[in-house]
Coordinates of C-alpha atoms and ligand atoms in Angstrom, one line a residue:
X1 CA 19.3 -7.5 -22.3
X2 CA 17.7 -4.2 -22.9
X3 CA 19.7 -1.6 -25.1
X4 CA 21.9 0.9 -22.9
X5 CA 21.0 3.9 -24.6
X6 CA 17.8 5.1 -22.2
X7 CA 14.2 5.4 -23.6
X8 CA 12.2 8.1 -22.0
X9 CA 8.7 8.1 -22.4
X10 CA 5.4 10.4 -21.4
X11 CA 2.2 9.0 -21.4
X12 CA -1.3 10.6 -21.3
X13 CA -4.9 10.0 -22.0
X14 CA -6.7 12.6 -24.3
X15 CA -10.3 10.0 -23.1
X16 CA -11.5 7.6 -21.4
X17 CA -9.4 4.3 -21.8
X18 CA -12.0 1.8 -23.5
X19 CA -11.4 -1.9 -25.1
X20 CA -10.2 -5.0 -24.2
X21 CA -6.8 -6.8 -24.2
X22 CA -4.6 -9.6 -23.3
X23 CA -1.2 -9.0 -20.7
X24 CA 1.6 -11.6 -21.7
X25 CA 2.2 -14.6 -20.2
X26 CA 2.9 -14.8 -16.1
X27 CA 6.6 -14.1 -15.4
X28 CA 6.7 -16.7 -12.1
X29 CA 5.0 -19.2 -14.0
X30 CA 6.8 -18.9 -16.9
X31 CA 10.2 -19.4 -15.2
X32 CA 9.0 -22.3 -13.8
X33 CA 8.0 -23.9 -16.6
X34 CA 10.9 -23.5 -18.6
X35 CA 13.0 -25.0 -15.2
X36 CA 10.6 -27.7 -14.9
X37 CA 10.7 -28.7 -18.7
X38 CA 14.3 -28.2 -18.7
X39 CA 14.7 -31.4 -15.6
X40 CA 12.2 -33.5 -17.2
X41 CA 13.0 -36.3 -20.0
X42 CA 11.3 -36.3 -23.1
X43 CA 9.6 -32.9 -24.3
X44 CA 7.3 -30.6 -22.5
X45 CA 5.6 -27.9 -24.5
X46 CA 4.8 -24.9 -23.0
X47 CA 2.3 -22.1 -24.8
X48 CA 1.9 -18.7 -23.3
X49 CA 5.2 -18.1 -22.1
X50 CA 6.6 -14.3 -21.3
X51 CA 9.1 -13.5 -23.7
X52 CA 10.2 -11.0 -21.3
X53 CA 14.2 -10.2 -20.7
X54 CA 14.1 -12.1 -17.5
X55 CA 12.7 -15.4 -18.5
X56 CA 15.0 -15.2 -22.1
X57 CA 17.8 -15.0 -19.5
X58 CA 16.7 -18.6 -17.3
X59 CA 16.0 -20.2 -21.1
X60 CA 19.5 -19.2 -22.1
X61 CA 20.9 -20.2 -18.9
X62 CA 18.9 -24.0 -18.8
X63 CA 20.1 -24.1 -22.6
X64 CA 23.9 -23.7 -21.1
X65 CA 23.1 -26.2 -18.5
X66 CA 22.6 -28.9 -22.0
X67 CA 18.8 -28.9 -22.0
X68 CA 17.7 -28.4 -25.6
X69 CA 15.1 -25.6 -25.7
X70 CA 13.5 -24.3 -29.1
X71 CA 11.1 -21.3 -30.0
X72 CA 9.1 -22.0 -32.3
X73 CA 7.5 -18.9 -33.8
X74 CA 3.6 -19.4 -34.8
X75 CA 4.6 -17.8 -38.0
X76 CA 7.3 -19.9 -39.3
X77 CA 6.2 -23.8 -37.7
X78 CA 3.4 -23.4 -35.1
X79 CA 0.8 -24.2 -37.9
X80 CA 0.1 -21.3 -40.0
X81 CA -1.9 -19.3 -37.7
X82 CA -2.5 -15.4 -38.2
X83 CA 0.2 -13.1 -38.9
X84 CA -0.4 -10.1 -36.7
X85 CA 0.5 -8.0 -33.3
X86 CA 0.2 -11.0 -31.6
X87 CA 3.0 -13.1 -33.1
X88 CA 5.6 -10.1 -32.8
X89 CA 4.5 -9.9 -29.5
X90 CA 5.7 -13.7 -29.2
X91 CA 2.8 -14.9 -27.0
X92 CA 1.6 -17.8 -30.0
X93 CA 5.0 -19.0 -29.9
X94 CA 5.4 -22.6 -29.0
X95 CA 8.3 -23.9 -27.0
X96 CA 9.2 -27.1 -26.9
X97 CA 11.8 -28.4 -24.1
X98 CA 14.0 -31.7 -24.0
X99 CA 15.2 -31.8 -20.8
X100 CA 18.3 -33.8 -19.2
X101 CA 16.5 -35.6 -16.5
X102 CA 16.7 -34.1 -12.7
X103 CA 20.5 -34.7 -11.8
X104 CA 21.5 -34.4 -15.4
X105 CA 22.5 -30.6 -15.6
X106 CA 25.7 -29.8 -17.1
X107 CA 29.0 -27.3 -16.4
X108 CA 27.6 -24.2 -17.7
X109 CA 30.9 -23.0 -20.1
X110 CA 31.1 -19.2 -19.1
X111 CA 28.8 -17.3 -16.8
X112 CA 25.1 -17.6 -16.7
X113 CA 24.3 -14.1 -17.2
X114 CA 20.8 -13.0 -15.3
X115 CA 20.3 -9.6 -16.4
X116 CA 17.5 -8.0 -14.0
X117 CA 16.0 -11.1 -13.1
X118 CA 16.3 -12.0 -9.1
X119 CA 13.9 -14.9 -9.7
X120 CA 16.1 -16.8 -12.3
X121 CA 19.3 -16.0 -10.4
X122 CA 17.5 -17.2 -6.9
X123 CA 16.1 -20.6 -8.4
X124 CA 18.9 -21.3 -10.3
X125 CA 21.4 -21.1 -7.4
X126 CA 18.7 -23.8 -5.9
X127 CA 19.2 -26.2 -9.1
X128 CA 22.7 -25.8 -9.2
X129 CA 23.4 -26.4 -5.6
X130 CA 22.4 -30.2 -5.5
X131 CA 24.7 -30.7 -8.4
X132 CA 28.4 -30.9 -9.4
X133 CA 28.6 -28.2 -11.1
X134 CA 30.2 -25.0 -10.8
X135 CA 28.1 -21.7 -11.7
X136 CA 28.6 -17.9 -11.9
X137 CA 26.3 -15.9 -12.2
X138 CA 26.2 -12.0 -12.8
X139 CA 23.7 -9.5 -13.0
X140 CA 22.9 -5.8 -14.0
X141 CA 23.5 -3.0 -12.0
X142 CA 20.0 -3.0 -9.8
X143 CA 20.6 -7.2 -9.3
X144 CA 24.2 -6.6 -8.6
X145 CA 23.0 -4.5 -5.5
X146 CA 19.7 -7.2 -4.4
X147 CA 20.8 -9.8 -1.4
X148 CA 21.5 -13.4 -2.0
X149 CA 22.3 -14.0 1.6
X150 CA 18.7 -15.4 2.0
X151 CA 19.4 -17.9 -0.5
X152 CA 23.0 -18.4 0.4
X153 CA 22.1 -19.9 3.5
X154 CA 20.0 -22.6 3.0
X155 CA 21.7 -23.6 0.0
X156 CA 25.6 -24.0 2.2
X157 CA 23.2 -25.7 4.7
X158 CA 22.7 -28.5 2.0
X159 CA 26.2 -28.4 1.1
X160 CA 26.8 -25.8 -1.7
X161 CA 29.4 -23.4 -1.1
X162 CA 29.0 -19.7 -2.4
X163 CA 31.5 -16.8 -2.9
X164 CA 30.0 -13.9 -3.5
X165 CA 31.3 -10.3 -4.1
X166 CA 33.9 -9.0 -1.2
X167 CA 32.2 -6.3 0.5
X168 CA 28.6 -6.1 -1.0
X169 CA 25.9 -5.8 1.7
X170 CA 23.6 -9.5 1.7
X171 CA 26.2 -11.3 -0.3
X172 CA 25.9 -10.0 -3.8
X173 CA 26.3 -11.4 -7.7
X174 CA 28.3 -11.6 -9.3
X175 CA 28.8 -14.9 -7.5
X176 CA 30.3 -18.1 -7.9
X177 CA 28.2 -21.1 -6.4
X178 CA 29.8 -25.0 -6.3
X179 CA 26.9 -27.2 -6.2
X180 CA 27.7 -30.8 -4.4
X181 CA 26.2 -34.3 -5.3
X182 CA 24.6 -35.7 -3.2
X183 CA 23.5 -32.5 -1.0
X184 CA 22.0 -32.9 2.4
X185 CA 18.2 -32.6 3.1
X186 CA 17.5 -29.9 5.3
X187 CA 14.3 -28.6 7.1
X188 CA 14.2 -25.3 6.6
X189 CA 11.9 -22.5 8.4
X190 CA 11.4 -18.7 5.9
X191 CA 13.2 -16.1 8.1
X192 CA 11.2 -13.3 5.3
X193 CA 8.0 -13.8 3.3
X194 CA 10.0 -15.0 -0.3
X195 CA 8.7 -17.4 -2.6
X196 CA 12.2 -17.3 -4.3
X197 CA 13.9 -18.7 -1.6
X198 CA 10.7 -21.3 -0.9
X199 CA 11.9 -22.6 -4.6
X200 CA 15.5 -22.4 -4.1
X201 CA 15.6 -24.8 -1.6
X202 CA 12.5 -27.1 -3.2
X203 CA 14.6 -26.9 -6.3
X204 CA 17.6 -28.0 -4.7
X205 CA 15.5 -30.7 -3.1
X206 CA 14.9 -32.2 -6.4
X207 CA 18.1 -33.7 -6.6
X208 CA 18.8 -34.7 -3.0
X209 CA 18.4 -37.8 -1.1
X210 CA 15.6 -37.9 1.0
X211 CA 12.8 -34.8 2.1
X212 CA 13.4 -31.6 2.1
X213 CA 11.5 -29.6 3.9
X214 CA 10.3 -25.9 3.8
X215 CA 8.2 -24.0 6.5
X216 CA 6.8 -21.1 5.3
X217 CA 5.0 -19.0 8.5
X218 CA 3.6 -16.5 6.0
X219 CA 2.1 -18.3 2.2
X220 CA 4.1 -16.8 -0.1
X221 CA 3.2 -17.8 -4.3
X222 CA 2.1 -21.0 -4.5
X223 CA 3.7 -21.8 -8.9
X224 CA 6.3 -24.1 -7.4
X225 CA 4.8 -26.2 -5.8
X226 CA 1.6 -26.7 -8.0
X227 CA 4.2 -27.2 -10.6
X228 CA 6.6 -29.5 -9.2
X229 CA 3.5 -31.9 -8.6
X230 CA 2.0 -31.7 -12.3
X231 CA 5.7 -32.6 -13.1
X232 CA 4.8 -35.9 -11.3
X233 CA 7.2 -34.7 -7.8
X234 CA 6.0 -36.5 -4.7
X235 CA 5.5 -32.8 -2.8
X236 CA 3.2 -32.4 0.7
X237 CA 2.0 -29.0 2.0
X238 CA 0.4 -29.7 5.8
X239 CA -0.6 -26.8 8.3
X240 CA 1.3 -26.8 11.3
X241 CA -0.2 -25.7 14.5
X242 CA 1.0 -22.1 14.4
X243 CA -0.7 -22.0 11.0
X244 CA 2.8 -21.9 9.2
X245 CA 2.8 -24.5 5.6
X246 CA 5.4 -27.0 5.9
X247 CA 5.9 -28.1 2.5
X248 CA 8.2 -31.5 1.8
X249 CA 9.8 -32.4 -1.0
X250 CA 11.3 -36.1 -2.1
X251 CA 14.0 -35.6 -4.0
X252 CA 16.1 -37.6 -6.4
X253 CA 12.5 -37.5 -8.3
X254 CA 11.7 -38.2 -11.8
X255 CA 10.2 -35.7 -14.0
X256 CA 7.8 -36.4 -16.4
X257 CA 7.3 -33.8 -19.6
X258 CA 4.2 -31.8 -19.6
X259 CA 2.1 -29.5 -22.2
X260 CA 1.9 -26.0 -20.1
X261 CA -0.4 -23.2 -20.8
X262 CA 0.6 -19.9 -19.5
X263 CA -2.0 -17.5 -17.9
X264 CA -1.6 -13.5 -18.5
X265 CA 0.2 -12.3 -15.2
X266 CA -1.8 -10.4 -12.7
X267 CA 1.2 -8.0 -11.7
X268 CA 1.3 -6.8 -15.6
X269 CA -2.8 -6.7 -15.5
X270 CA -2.2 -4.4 -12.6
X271 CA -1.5 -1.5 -14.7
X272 CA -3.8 -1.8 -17.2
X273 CA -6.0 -2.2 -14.6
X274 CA -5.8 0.8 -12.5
X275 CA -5.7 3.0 -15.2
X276 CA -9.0 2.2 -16.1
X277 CA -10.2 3.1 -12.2
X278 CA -8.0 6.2 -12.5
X279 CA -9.1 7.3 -16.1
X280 CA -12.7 9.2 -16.0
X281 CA -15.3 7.0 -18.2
X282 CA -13.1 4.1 -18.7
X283 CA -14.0 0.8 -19.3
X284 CA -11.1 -2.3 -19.7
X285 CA -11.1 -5.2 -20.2
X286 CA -8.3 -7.9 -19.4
X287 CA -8.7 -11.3 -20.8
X288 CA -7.0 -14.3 -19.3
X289 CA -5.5 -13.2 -16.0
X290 CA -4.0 -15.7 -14.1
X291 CA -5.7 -15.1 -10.4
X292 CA -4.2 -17.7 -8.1
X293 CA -4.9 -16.4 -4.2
X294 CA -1.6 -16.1 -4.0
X295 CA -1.0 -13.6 -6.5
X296 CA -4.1 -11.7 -6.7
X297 CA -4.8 -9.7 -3.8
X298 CA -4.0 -6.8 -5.4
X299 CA -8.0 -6.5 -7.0
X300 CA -9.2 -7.2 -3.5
X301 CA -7.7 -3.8 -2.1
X302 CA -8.7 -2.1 -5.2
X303 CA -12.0 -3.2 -4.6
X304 CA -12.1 -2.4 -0.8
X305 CA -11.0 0.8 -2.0
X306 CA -14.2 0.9 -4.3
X307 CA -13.0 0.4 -7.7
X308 CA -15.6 -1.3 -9.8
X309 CA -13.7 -4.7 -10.6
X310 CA -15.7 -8.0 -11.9
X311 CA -14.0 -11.3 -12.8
X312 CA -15.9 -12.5 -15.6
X313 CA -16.2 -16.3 -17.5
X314 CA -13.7 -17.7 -14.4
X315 CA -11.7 -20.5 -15.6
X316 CA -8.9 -23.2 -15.1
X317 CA -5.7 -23.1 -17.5
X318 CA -2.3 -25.1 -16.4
X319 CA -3.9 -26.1 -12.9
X320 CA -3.6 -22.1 -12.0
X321 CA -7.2 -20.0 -11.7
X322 CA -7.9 -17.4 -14.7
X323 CA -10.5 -14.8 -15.3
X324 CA -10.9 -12.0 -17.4
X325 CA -11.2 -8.7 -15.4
X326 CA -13.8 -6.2 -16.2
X327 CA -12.5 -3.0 -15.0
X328 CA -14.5 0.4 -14.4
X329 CA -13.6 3.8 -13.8
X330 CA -14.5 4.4 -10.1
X331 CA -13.9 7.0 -7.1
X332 CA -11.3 5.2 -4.5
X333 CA -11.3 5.8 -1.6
X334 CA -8.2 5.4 0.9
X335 CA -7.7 2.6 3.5
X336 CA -4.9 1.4 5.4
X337 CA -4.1 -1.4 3.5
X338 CA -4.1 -5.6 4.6
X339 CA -0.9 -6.6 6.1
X340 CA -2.0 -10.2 6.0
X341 CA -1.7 -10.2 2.4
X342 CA 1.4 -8.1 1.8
X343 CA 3.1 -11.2 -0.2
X344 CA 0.0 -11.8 -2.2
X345 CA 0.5 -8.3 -3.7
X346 CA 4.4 -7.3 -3.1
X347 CA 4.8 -6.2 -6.7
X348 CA 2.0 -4.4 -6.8
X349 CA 2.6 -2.1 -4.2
X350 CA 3.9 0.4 -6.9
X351 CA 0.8 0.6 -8.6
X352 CA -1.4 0.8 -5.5
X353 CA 0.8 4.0 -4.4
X354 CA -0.8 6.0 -7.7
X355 CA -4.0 4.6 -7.1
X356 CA -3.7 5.7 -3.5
X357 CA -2.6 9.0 -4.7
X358 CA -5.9 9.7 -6.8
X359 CA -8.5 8.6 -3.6
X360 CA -10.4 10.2 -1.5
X361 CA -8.6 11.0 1.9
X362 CA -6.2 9.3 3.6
X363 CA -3.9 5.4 2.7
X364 CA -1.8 4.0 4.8
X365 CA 0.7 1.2 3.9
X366 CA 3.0 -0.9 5.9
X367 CA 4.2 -4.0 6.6
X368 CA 6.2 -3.2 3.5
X369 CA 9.7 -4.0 4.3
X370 CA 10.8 -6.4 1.3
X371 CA 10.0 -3.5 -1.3
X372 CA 13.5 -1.9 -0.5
X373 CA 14.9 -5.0 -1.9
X374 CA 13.2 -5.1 -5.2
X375 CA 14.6 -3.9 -8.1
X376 CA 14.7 -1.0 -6.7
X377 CA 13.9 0.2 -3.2
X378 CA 10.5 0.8 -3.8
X379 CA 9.3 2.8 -1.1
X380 CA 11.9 5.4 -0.9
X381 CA 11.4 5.7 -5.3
X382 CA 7.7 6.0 -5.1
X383 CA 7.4 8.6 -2.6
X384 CA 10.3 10.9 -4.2
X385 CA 8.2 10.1 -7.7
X386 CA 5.2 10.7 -6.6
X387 CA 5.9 13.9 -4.3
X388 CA 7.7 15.5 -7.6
X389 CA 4.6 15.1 -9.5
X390 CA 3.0 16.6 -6.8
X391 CA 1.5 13.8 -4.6
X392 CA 1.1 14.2 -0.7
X393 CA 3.1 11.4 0.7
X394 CA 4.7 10.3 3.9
X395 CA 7.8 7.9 3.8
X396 CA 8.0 5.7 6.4
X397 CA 10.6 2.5 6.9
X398 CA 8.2 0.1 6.2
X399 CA 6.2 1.5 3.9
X400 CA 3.8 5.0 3.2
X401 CA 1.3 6.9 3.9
X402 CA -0.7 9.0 0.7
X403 CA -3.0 11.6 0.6
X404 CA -4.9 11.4 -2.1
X405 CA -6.9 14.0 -4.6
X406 CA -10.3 13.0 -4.3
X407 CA -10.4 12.0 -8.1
X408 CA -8.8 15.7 -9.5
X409 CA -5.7 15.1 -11.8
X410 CA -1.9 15.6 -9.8
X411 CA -0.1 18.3 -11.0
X412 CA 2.6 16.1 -13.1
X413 CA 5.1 18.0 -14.6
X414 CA 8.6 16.2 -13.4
X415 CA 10.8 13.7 -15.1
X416 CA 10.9 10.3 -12.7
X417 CA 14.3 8.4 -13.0
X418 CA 12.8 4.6 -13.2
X419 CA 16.3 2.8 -11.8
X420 CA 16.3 -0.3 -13.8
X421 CA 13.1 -1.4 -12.4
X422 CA 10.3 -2.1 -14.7
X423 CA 7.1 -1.4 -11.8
X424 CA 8.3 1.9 -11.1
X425 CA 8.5 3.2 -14.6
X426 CA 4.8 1.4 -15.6
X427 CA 3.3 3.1 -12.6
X428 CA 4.5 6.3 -13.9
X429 CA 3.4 5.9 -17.1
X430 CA -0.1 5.2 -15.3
X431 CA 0.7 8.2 -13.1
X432 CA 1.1 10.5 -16.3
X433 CA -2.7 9.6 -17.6
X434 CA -4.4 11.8 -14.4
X435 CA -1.6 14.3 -14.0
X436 CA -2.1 17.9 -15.6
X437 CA 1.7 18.2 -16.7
X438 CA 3.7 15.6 -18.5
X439 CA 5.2 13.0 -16.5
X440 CA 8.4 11.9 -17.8
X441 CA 10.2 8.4 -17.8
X442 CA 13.7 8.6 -18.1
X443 CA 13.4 5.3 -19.2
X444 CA 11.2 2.8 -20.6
X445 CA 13.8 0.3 -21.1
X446 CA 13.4 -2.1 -18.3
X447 CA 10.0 -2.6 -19.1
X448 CA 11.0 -5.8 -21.4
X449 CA 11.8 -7.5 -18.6
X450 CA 8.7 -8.5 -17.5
X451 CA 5.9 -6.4 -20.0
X452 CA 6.7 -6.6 -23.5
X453 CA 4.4 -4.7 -25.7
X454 CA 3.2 -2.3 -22.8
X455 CA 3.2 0.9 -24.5
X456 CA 1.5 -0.7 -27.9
X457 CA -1.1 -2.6 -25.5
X458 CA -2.2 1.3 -23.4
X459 CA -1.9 2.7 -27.0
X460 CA -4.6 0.4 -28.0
X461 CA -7.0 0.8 -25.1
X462 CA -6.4 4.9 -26.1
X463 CA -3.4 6.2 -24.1
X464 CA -0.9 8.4 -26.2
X465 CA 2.4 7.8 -25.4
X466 CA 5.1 10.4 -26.7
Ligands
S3P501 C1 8.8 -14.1 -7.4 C2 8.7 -13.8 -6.0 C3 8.6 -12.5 -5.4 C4 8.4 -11.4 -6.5 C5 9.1 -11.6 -7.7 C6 8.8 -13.0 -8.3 C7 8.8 -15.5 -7.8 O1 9.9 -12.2 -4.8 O2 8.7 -10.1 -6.0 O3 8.8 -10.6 -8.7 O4 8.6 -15.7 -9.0 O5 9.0 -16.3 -7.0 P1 10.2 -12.7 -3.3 O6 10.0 -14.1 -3.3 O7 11.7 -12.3 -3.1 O8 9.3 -11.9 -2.5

């Protein structure tokens, strides 16, 4: 996990941002696919992966559970290809996965330990709970504080039984969860908008007898279930009549290996991205960003807002949309922003907030909610951020309302305290490009988790970090 001695950080852009680059390897995808692998028998290859703090932490926790998971670096085995940035960065790396068959996971022997990462620790407690096994799991200070209650739930409908932290509001790690074999099917309907508790219980319905069934009324991220089926799962998604997805599982399925390629991931594009809009005479580009509907509404909104945005040579890689995005420096405008697509974007709400921040007139968010469960609570951060660098904003309780500049750079000039949560301090290093004053990270730290190489990658497009 990231070292605890705190790296601050202040970023800023002596010219336009110019060049093009690649974002690693998605972080949702990438989780998947080491899950996936780790269930199927025989071995699955997957290239592209995020070497990211969160997904090292589901690799070392599927290793504990006995599948048999090796790195293999492109400069020692993959090959011989070129030595260079890319290779520290990880992203040629090839891992190859033998997995111990669905059913087959083993007694982890101490506590699988999840870092930051509230997708591993939510999907995990979906694989464990359809086994007999016993699992703790334990987290950093922010995931120590995020609710498990939504996954709790449906997983003790099925049978598992949880224990989680006396006292801590939404049932909180660390936690100990006793899977059962065989669980019970259940049909289960999304009280929120999470695609983490969508693959909990489809997870858990991989080893159960029977269909299990999730109804989503709001489509949430779609990698599970386009995953589960190239694994060879028999999975159905219908509409019901109120529109909502019912998606069914059969479990006690067998898993057959696959060869995955990951696509760069859109929410780590994001910042890249709107720096160029923000930066005057920029021009980015961003190869090999993985677009799926239900991840990239993000460019849509940036794009209603006027930024100059193309999607250029689109492509299919690992049955997921890809693109590279051609990104201009433009003047944004405010809007009140979609609600319908509020999931297809709910980690890139940070981001949008400096963008917002920097248009002409008036933004309104909302619908917004879930944000005070991410890493951090990432309304109430943003708009104390943003106001001490001198941003016109208006907190509300589910989400905010931002006046922007008109284009002219924000005062800057304060240090932001990122909270363990990788978005908020990449949105301030973006913030720090337009602002007069130095913006200050207390903390680059958490950015590992999900965007390794992020200063080196704005260092190459021209951004000086110091
Ligand atoms: C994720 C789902 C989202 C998202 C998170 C990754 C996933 O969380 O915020 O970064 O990989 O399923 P919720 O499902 O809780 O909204």
């Amino acid at each position: 996990m990231h070292a605890s001695s705190p790296r601050p950080a202040s970023f800023s852009a002596p010219g336009p941002l110019r060049g093009s680059i690649a974002v690693p390897g998605d972080k949702s995808i990438s989780h998947r696919a080491l899950m996936l692998s780790a269930l199927a028998i025989g071995e699955s290859r997957v290239e592209g992966l995020l070497t990211g703090e969160d997904v090292l932490a589901t690799a070392a926790a599927m290793r504990a559970m006995g599948a048999h998971i090796v790195r293999e670096s492109a400069a020692t085995g993959g090959g011989g290809r070129a030595m260079g940035a890319s290779i520290e960065r990880g992203d040629d790396d090839v891992w190859r996965i033998h997995g111990v068959g669905v059913g087959g996971l083993l007694q982890p022997e101490g506590a699988l330990e999840m870092g930051n990462s509230g997708t591993s620790t939510r999907l995990l407690m979906g694989l464990v709970a359809s086994h007999a096994i016993t699992a703790t799991f334990t987290g950093d200070a922010s995931l120590s504080k995020r609710p498990m209650n939504r996954v709790i739930e449906p997983l003790s409908l099925m049978g598992a039984d949880v224990t989680a932290t006396p006292g801590g509001k939404g049932g909180t790690l660390p936690l100990m969860l006793r899977g059962i074999s065989p669980a019970v099917p259940i049909d289960y309907r999304l009280p929120v908008a999470s695609a983490q508790v969508k693959s909990a219980v489809l997870l858990a319905g991989l080893n159960t007898p029977g269909i299990t069934r999730v109804i989503e009324p709001v489509a949430t991220r779609d990698h599970s279930e386009r995953m589960l089926r190239g694994f060879g799962a028999e999975l159905e998604v219908e509409q019901a009549a109120d529109g909502a997805r019912i998606i069914s599982i059969r479990g006690e399925a067998e898993l057959r290996p696959q060869h995955i390629v990951v696509p760069g991931d859109p929410s780590s594009a994001a910042f890249p991205a709107v720096a160029a809009l923000l930066v005057p005479g920029s021009a980015v580009t961003i190869a090999n960003v993985g677009l799926n509907p239900t991840r990239a509404a993000l460019f849509d909104v940036l794009r209603m807002m006027g930024g100059d945005i193309e999607f250029a040579n689109p492509r299919e890689v690992g049955g997921e949309p890809v693109a590279d995005i051609v990104v201009r420096h433009s003047t944004l405008k405010g809007i009140e922003t979609p609600v319908e697509t509020v999931a297809s974007m709910v980690d890139e709400y940070p981001i949008l907030f400096v963008a917002a921040a920097l248009a002409e007139g008036r933004t309104v968010a909302r619908g917004l909610e879930e944000l005070r469960v991410k890493e951090s609570d990432r309304i109430a951060v943003m708009a104390e951020g943003l106001r001490a660098i001198g941003a016109r904003v208006e907190e509300l309780e589910d989400g905010l309302i931002i006046d922007g500049t008109g284009g002219d750079p924000l005062p800057g000039g304060a240090t932001i305290a990122a909270r363990l949560d990788h978005r908020i301090a990449m949105s301030f290093a973006v913030a720090g490009l337009v602002s007069k004053a130095a913006v200050t990270i207390d903390d680059m730290g958490p950015v590992a988790t999900s965007f390794p190489g992020f200063t080196r990658l704005m260092g190459e497009l021209g951004a000086v970090a110091a």
